[in-house]
Tab-separated table of N, CA and C in Angstrom:
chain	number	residue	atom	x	y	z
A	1	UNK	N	-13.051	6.057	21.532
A	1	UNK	CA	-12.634	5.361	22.721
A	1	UNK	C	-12.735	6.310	23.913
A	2	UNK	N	-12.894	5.878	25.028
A	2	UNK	CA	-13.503	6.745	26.245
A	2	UNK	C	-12.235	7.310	26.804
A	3	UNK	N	-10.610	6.423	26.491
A	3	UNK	CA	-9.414	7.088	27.368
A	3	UNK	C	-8.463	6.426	26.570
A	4	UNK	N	-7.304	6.846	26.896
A	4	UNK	CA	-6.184	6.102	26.244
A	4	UNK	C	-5.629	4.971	26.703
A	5	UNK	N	-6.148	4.597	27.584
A	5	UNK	CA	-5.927	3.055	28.016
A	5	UNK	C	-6.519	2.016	27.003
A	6	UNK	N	-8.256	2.109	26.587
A	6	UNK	CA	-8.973	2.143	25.854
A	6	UNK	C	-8.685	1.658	24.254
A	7	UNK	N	-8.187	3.233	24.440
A	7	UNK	CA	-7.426	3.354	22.751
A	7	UNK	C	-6.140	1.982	22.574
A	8	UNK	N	-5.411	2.075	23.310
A	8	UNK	CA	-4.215	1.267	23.183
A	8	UNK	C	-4.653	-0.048	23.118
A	9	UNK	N	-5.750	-0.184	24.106
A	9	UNK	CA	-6.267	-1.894	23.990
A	9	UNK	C	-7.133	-2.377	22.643
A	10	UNK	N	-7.994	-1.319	22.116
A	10	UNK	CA	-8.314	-1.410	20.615
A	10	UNK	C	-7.404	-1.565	19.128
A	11	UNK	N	-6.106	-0.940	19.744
A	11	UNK	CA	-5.192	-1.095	18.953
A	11	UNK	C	-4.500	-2.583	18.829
A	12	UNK	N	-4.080	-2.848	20.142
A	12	UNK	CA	-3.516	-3.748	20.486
A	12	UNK	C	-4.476	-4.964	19.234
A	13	UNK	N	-5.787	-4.679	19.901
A	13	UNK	CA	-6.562	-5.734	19.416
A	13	UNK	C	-6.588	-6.179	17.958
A	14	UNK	N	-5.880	-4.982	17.485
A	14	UNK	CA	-6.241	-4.915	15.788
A	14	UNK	C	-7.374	-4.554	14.727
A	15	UNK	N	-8.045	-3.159	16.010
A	15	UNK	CA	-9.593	-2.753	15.256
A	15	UNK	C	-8.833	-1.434	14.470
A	16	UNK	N	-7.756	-1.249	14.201
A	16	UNK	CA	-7.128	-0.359	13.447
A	16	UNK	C	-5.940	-0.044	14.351
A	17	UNK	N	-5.385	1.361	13.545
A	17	UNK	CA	-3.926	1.809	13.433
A	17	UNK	C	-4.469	3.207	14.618
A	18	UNK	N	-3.219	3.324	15.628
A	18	UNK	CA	-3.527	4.416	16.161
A	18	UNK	C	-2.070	5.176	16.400
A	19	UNK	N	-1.881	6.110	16.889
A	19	UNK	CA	-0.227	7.111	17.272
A	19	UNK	C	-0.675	7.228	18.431
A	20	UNK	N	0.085	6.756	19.028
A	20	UNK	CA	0.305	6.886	20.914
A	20	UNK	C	1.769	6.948	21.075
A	21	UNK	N	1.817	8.054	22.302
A	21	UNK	CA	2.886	8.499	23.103
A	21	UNK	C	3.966	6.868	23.235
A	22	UNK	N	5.376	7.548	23.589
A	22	UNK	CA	6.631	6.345	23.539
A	22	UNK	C	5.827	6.114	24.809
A	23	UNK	N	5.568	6.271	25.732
A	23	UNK	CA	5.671	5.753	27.103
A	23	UNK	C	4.696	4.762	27.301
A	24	UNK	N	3.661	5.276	26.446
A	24	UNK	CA	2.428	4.190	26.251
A	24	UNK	C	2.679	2.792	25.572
A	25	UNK	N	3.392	3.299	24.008
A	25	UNK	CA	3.641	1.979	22.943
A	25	UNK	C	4.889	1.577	23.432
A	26	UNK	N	6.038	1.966	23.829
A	26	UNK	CA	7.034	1.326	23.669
A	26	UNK	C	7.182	-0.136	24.546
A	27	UNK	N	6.346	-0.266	25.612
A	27	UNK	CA	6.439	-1.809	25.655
A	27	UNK	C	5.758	-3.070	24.757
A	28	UNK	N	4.754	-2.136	24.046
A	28	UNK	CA	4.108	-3.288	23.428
A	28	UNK	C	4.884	-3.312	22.231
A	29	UNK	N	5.697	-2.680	21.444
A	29	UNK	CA	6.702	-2.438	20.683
A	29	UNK	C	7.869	-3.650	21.193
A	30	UNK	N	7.997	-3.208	22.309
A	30	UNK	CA	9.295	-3.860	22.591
A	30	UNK	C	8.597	-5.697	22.801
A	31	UNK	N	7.292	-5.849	22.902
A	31	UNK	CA	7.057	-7.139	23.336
A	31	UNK	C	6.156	-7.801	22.006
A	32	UNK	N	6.226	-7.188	20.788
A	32	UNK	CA	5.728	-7.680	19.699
A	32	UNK	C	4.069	-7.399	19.937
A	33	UNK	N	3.785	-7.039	20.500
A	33	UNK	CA	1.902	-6.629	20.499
A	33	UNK	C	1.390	-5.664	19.694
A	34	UNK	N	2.351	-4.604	19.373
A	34	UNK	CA	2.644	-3.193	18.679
A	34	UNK	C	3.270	-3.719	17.654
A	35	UNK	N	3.147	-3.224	16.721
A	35	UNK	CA	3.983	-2.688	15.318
A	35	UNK	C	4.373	-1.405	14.398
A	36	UNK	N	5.607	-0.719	14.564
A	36	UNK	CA	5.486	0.610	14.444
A	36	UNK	C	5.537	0.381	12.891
A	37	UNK	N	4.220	0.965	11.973
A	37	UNK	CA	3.825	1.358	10.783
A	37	UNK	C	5.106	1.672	9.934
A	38	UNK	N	5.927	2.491	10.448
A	38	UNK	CA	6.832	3.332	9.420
A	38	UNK	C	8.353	3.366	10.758
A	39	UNK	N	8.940	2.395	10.657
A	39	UNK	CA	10.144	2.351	11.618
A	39	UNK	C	10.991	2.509	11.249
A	40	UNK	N	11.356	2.789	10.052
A	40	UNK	CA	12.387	3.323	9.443
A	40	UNK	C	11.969	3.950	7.440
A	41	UNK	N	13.137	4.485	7.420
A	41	UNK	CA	13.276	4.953	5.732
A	41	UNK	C	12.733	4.339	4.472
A	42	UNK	N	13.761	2.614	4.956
A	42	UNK	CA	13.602	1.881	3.662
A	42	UNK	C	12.301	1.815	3.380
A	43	UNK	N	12.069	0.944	2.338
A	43	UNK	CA	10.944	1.064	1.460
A	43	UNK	C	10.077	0.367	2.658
A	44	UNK	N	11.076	-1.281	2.722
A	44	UNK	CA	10.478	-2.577	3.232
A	44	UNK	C	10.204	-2.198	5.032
A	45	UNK	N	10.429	-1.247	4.785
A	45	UNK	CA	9.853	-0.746	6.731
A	45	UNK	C	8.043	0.148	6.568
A	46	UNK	N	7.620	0.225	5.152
A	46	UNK	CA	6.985	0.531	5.184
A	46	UNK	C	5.703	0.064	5.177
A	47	UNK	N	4.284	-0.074	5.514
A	47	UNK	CA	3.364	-0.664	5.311
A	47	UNK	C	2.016	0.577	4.531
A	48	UNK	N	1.224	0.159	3.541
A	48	UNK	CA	0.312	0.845	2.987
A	48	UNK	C	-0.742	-0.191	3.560
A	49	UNK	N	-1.531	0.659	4.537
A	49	UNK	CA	-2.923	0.777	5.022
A	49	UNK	C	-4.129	1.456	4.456
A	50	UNK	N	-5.117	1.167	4.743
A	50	UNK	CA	-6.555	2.103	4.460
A	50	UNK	C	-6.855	2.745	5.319
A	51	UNK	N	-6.655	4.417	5.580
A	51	UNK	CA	-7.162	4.964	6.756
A	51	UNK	C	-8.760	5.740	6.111
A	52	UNK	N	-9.395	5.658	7.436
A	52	UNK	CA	-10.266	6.427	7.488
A	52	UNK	C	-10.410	7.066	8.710
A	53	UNK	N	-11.058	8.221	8.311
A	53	UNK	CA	-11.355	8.897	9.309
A	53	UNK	C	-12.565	9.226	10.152
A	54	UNK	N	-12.458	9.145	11.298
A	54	UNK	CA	-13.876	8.462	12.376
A	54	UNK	C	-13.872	10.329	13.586
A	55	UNK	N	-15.308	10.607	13.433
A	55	UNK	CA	-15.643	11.625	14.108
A	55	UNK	C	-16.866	11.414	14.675
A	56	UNK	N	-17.123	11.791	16.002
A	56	UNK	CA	-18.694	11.801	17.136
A	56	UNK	C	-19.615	12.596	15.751
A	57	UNK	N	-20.768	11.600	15.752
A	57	UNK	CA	-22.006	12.344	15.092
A	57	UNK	C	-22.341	13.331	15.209
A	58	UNK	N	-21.703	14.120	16.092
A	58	UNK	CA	-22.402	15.261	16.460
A	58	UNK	C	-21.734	16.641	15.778
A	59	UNK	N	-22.701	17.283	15.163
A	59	UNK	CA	-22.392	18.230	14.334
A	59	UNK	C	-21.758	19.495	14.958
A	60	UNK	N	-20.618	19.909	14.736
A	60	UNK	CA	-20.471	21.676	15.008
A	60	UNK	C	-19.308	22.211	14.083
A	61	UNK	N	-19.046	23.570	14.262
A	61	UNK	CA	-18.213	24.202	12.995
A	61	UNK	C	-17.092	23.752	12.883
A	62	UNK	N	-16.695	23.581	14.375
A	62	UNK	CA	-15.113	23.407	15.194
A	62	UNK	C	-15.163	22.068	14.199
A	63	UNK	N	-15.513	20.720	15.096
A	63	UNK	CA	-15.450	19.545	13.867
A	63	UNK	C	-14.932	19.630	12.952
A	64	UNK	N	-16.467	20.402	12.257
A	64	UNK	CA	-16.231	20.126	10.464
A	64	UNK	C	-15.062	20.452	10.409
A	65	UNK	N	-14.350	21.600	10.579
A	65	UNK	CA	-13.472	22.631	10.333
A	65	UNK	C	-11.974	21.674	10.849
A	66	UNK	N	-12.527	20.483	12.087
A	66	UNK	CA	-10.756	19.991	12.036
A	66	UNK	C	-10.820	18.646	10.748
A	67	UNK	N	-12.348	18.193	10.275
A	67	UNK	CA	-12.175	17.242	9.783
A	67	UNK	C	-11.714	17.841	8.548
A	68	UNK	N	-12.293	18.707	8.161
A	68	UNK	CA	-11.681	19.720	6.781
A	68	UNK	C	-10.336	19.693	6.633
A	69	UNK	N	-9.550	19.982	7.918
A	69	UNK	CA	-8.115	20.162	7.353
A	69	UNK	C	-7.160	18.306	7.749
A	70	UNK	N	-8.315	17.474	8.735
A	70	UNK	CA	-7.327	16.363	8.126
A	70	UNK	C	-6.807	16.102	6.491
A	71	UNK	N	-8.348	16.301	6.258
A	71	UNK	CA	-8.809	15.166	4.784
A	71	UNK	C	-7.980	16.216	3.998
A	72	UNK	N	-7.843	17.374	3.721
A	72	UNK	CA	-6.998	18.146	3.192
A	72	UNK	C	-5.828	17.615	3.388
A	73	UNK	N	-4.649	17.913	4.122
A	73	UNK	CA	-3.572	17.790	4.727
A	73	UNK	C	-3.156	16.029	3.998
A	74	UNK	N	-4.124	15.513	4.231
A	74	UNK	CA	-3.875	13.572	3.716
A	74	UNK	C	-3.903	13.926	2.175
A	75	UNK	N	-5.044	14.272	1.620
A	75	UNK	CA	-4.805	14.482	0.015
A	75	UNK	C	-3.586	14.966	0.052
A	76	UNK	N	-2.859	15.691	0.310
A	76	UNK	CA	-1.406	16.534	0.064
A	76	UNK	C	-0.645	16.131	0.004
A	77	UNK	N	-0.746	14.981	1.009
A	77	UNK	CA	0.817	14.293	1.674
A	77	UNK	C	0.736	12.859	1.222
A	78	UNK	N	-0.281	12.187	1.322
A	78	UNK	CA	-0.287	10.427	1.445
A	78	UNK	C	-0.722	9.654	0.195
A	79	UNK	N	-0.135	8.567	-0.198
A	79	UNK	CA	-0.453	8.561	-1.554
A	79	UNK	C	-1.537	7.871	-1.732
């Protein structure tokens, strides 16, 4: 997405799951457009999604090297 205005309106739309700042989500939160994923503890606050992960075609070390430690970091943590 080109900005975070962008981002929020793709979200909004339902082309996937994104983490944006309170100042950004919390009205669409507060006006049902948003849905916060994990809003609390209980089980039933929770939702299991399919993430994937999306990077510019364009090759360099830096990249690889942050996509390396998402996909790491997710194996570790997410079930």
């Amino acid at each position: 997405m080109p900005g975070s205005t962008a981002f929020l309106a793709a979200v909004r739309a339902g082309m996937g799951w994104g983490m944006l700042p309170d100042l950004q989500s919390a009205p669409g939160l507060a006006d049902g457009s948003l849905v916060a994923l994990a809003p609390g503890d209980a089980p039933r606050d929770r939702s299991d999604v399919v993430l994937h992960w999306q990077q510019w075609s364009l090759r360099s070390a830096a990249l690889d090297a942050v996509a390396d430690a998402v996909r790491t970091a997710a194996r570790a943590v997410l079930r």
